[in-house]
XYZ file of C-alpha atoms in Angstrom:
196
model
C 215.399 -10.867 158.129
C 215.713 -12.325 161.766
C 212.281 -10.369 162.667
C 210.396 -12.067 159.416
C 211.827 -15.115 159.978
C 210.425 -14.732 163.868
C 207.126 -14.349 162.678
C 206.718 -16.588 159.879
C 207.807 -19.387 162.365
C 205.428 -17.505 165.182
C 202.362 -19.925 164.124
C 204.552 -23.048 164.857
C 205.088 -22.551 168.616
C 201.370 -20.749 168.906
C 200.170 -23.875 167.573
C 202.546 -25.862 169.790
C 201.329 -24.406 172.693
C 197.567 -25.201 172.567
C 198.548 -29.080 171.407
C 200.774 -29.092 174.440
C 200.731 -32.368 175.236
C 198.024 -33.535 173.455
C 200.564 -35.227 170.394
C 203.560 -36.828 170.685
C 205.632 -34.414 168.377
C 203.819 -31.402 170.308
C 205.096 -32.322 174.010
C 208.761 -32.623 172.725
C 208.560 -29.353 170.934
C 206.732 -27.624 174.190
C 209.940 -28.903 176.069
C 212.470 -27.612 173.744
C 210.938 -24.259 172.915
C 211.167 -23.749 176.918
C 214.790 -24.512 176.953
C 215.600 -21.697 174.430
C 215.540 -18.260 173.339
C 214.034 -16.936 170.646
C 217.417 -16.165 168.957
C 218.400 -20.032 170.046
C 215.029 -21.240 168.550
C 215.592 -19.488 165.122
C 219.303 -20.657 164.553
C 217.653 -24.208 165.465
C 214.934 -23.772 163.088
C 217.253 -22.907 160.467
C 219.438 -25.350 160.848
C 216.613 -28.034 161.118
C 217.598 -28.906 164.485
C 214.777 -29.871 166.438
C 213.035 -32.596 168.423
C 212.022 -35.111 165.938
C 214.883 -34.475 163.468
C 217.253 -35.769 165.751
C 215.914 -38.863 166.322
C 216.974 -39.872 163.132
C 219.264 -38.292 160.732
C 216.899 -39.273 158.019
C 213.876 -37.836 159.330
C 213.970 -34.511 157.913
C 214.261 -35.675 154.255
C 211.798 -38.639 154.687
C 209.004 -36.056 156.272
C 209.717 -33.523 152.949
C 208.845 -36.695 150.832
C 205.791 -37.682 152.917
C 204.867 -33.833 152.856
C 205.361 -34.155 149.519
C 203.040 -36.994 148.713
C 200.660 -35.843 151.446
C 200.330 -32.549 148.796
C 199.824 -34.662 145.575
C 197.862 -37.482 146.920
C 195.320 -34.707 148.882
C 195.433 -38.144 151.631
C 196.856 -38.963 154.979
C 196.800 -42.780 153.731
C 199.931 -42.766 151.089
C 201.643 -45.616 149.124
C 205.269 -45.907 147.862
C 207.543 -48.150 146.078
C 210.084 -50.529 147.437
C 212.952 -48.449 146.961
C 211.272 -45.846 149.261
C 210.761 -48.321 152.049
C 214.340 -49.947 151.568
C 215.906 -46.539 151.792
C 214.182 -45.097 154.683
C 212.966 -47.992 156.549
C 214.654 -47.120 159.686
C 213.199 -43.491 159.834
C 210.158 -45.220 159.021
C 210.363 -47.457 162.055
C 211.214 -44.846 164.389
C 208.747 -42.658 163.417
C 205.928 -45.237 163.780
C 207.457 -45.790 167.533
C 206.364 -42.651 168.220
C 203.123 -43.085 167.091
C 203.571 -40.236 164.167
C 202.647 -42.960 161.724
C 200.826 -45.887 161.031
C 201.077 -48.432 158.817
C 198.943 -51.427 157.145
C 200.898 -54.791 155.797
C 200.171 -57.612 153.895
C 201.219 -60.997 154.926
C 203.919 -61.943 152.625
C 205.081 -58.581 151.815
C 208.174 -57.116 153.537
C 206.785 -53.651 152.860
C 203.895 -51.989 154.206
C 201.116 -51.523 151.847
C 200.584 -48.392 152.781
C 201.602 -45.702 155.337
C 198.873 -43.506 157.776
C 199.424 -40.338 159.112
C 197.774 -40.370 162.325
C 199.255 -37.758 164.224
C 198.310 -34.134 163.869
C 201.139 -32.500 165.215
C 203.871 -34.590 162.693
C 202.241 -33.295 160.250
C 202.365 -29.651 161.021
C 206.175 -31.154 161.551
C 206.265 -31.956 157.851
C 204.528 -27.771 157.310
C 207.290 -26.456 159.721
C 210.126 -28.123 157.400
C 208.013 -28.251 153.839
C 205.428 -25.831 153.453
C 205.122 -21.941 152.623
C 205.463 -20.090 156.423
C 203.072 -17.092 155.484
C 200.318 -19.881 154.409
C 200.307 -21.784 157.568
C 200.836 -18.474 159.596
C 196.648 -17.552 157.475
C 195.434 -20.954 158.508
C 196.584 -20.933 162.327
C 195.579 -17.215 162.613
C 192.667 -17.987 160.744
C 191.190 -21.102 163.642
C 192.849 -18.854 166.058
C 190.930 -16.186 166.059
C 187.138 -17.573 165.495
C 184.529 -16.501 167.930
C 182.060 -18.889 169.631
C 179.832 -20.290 167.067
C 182.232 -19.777 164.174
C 181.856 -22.237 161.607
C 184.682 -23.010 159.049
C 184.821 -24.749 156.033
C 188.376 -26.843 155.378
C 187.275 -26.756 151.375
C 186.838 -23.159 150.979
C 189.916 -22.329 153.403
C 192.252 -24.707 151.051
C 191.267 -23.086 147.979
C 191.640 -19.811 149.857
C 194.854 -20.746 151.489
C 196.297 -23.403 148.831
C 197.196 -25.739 151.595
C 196.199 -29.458 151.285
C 193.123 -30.585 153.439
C 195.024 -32.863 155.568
C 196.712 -30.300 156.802
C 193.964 -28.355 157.198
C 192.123 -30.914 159.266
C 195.446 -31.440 161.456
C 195.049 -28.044 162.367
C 191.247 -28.181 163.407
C 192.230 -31.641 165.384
C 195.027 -29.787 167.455
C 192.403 -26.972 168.247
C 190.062 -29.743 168.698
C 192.090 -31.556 171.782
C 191.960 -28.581 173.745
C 188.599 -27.992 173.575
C 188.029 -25.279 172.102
C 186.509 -26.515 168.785
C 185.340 -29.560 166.830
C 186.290 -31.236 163.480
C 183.194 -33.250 161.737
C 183.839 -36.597 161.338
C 181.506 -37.351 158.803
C 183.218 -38.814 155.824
C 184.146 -36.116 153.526
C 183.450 -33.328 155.615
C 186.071 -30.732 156.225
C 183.924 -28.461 159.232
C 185.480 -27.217 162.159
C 183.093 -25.192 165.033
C 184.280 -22.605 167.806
C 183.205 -23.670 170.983
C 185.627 -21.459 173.337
């Protein structure tokens, strides 16, 4: 079980190493991973200790709802009711410190209109604690391994895959900030290109 877990878990900290310090979440996790061993890092993992988790206790349960929502909504931009922000407005707020999120108000309203996920590694975060291990293990190995000249479309690999395109497109951005390929920008276009 330990050796299954080890792997499914093996495309977090590959990914975590080429978005070094690139993202916010990524640069904490690059620290911690060095501070353990691999029998350390999968009690932690289990146990849902981890950078981020700890800097509120909420944080794990509000990033399984965001996940959540992220899946349904097929959008990094998502909206939720009062009793959402009331509960976890404090995760919220530390969170957006961090620059994980951000978020768009009205004036008036003691709520955010909506929230924006606008870092790439807090959302693999969100995959790590929320999302099927063996499918994001396919999509990292999947970037991973393109040759020069690759191209990739995020459509085809979600159908493929059955991940959300958001996530999908986190992935390609990580890859993306080191260079080695490149996420169109174009609106509604999901292409990511090998250049290394």
């Amino acid at each position: 079980m330990e050796k299954t877990l080890n792997k499914n878990i093996d495309w977090l900290f590959s990914l975590i190493r080429i978005a070094g310090v690139a993202f916010p979440v990524a640069s904490s996790l690059v620290q911690w991973q060095a501070e353990l061993s691999s029998k350390d890092v999968l009690e932690r993992v289990q146990k849902l200790e981890d950078p981020v988790s700890f800097l509120h206790e909420d944080i794990p349960e509000l990033s399984k709802l965001i996940y959540q929502s992220l899946k349904e909504n097929e959008s990094p931009i998502l909206s939720f009711d009062d009793e959402f922000y009331d509960k976890y407005s404090r995760s919220l707020a530390v969170i957006k410190s961090q620059g994980y999120i951000e978020s768009t108000t009205c004036f008036g309203n003691r709520h955010p209109v909506n929230i924006f996920l606008c870092d790439a590694s807090y959302i693999m975060y969100m995959c790590a604690l929320a999302e099927d291990k063996s499918k994001m293990a396919r999509l990292f190995d999947l970037v991973d391994s393109c040759t020069v000249g690759t191209r990739l479309d995020g459509n085809i690999i979600k159908n493929e895959i059955d991940l959300p395109l958001p996530v999908i497109q986190a992935m390609f951005d990580i890859f993306e900030s080191k260079g080695i390929g490149y996420r169109s920008k174009e609106v509604g276009s999901a292409m990511y290109y090998a250049k290394a």
